[in-house]
Amino acid sequence: ALRPVATPAPAEAGEPHLPPPRQASDQPLAGAAIGGSFIGLLKGLFGVGGAFLIVPVMSRVGRVRREVAVGSSLFAILVASLVAAVRHTTLGNVDGSDLLALVPGGLFGSFVGARAARSMSPAAIRRVFLAVMLASTVYLVLFRSAYS
């Protein structure tokens, strides 16, 4: 069932004021196609989801509410992930035994994360995101041999 769209909360102290969100019909198709192509390229090369790029671009550049940007990016990532997964399967890059451990954990984490995001402020979500990016960067620098 569709829910009515909630009115955006007032900006928190220290949050930049953004113009009101634009309607989806106002979004330039060419920009979305180029951005989607770039995200697809990253997904194919590195297996990244792309939301770390899609959500900020949709929110800041496209003036789309964060909640809508998250939901829209998840759907776009779902489609791109299916294509990339099929291609990597045909290349022999998928180990089915790994899926038994990854899929249930991913489903559980997605459910918990979506519920947690509803109760967090945009500033808190941004801090968590930055902490995860920092931890990922440190891990890649310290354990780069794992990616050889």
Coordinates of C-alpha atoms in Angstrom, one line a residue:
A1 CA 0.0 0.0 0.0
L2 CA 1.2 3.5 -0.8
R3 CA 1.7 5.9 2.1
P4 CA 1.2 9.6 1.9
V5 CA 4.5 11.5 1.6
A6 CA 5.4 13.2 4.8
T7 CA 6.3 16.9 5.0
P8 CA 10.1 17.2 5.4
A9 CA 11.2 18.1 8.9
P10 CA 12.8 21.5 9.4
A11 CA 16.6 21.5 8.9
E12 CA 18.7 20.8 12.0
A13 CA 21.0 23.3 13.4
G14 CA 24.1 23.4 11.3
E15 CA 22.3 21.8 8.3
P16 CA 22.5 23.7 5.1
H17 CA 19.1 25.0 3.9
L18 CA 18.1 23.2 0.7
P19 CA 15.5 24.4 -1.8
P20 CA 12.3 22.4 -1.8
P21 CA 12.5 19.0 -3.5
R22 CA 11.7 18.9 -7.2
Q23 CA 9.2 16.7 -8.8
A24 CA 10.5 13.5 -10.5
S25 CA 9.4 14.9 -13.9
D26 CA 11.8 17.8 -13.4
Q27 CA 14.9 15.5 -13.3
P28 CA 17.1 15.5 -16.4
L29 CA 17.0 12.1 -18.0
A30 CA 20.5 12.5 -19.5
G31 CA 22.1 13.1 -16.1
A32 CA 20.3 10.1 -14.6
A33 CA 21.5 7.9 -17.5
I34 CA 25.1 9.1 -17.2
G35 CA 25.1 8.7 -13.4
G36 CA 23.5 5.2 -13.7
S37 CA 26.1 4.2 -16.3
F38 CA 28.9 5.3 -13.9
I39 CA 27.4 3.4 -11.0
G40 CA 26.9 0.3 -13.2
L41 CA 30.6 0.5 -14.2
L42 CA 31.6 0.6 -10.5
K43 CA 29.3 -2.3 -9.7
G44 CA 30.8 -4.4 -12.5
L45 CA 34.4 -3.6 -11.5
F46 CA 34.3 -3.6 -7.8
G47 CA 31.0 -5.0 -6.7
V48 CA 30.0 -1.8 -4.9
G49 CA 26.3 -1.0 -4.4
G50 CA 26.6 2.6 -5.6
A51 CA 24.3 4.1 -3.0
F52 CA 27.2 5.9 -1.5
L53 CA 27.2 8.0 -4.7
I54 CA 23.6 7.8 -5.8
V55 CA 22.0 9.1 -2.6
P56 CA 24.1 12.2 -2.1
V57 CA 23.8 13.1 -5.7
M58 CA 20.1 12.7 -5.8
S59 CA 19.7 14.5 -2.5
R60 CA 22.0 17.5 -3.1
V61 CA 22.0 17.9 -6.9
G62 CA 18.6 16.5 -7.7
R63 CA 17.0 18.0 -4.5
V64 CA 15.2 14.7 -3.9
R65 CA 14.3 13.9 -0.2
R66 CA 16.8 11.6 1.4
E67 CA 14.2 8.9 2.1
V68 CA 13.1 8.9 -1.6
A69 CA 16.8 8.9 -2.8
V70 CA 17.5 5.9 -0.6
G71 CA 14.5 4.0 -1.8
S72 CA 15.0 4.9 -5.5
S73 CA 18.7 4.0 -5.3
L74 CA 18.0 0.7 -3.8
F75 CA 15.7 -0.2 -6.6
A76 CA 18.2 1.0 -9.2
I77 CA 20.9 -1.0 -7.4
L78 CA 18.7 -4.1 -7.4
V79 CA 18.3 -4.0 -11.2
A80 CA 22.0 -3.4 -11.7
S81 CA 23.0 -6.0 -9.2
L82 CA 20.9 -8.6 -10.9
V83 CA 22.6 -7.9 -14.3
A84 CA 26.1 -7.9 -12.7
A85 CA 25.4 -11.1 -10.7
V86 CA 24.2 -12.9 -13.8
R87 CA 27.3 -11.7 -15.7
H88 CA 29.7 -12.8 -13.0
T89 CA 27.9 -16.1 -12.7
T90 CA 28.5 -16.7 -16.5
L91 CA 32.1 -15.8 -15.9
G92 CA 32.4 -18.4 -13.1
N93 CA 33.0 -15.8 -10.4
V94 CA 30.2 -16.9 -8.0
D95 CA 30.7 -19.5 -5.3
G96 CA 27.3 -20.8 -4.2
S97 CA 28.5 -21.9 -0.8
D98 CA 29.3 -18.3 0.1
L99 CA 25.7 -17.3 -0.7
L100 CA 24.3 -19.5 2.1
A101 CA 26.1 -17.2 4.6
L102 CA 25.9 -13.9 2.9
V103 CA 22.2 -13.7 1.8
P104 CA 20.5 -14.3 5.2
G105 CA 22.9 -11.8 6.9
G106 CA 22.4 -9.3 4.2
L107 CA 18.6 -9.6 4.4
F108 CA 18.7 -9.2 8.2
G109 CA 21.1 -6.2 8.1
S110 CA 19.0 -4.5 5.4
F111 CA 15.8 -4.8 7.5
V112 CA 17.5 -3.6 10.7
G113 CA 19.3 -0.7 8.8
A114 CA 16.1 0.5 7.2
R115 CA 14.3 0.6 10.5
A116 CA 17.2 2.3 12.2
A117 CA 17.4 5.0 9.5
R118 CA 13.8 6.0 10.2
S119 CA 14.6 7.0 13.8
M120 CA 18.0 8.7 13.0
S121 CA 18.5 12.3 12.0
P122 CA 20.2 13.1 8.6
A123 CA 23.2 14.4 10.6
A124 CA 23.5 11.1 12.6
I125 CA 23.2 9.0 9.4
R126 CA 25.9 11.2 7.8
R127 CA 28.2 10.6 10.8
V128 CA 27.6 6.8 10.7
F129 CA 28.3 6.9 6.9
L130 CA 31.5 8.8 7.4
A131 CA 32.7 6.4 10.1
V132 CA 32.0 3.4 7.8
M133 CA 33.9 5.1 5.0
L134 CA 36.8 5.9 7.3
A135 CA 36.9 2.3 8.6
S136 CA 36.8 0.9 5.1
T137 CA 39.6 3.2 4.0
V138 CA 41.8 2.1 7.0
Y139 CA 41.0 -1.5 6.3
L140 CA 42.0 -1.2 2.6
V141 CA 45.2 0.5 3.5
L142 CA 46.2 -1.9 6.2
F143 CA 45.1 -5.1 4.6
R144 CA 45.6 -4.3 0.9
S145 CA 47.2 -7.7 0.4
A146 CA 43.7 -9.2 0.8
Y147 CA 42.8 -7.6 -2.5
S148 CA 45.8 -8.8 -4.5

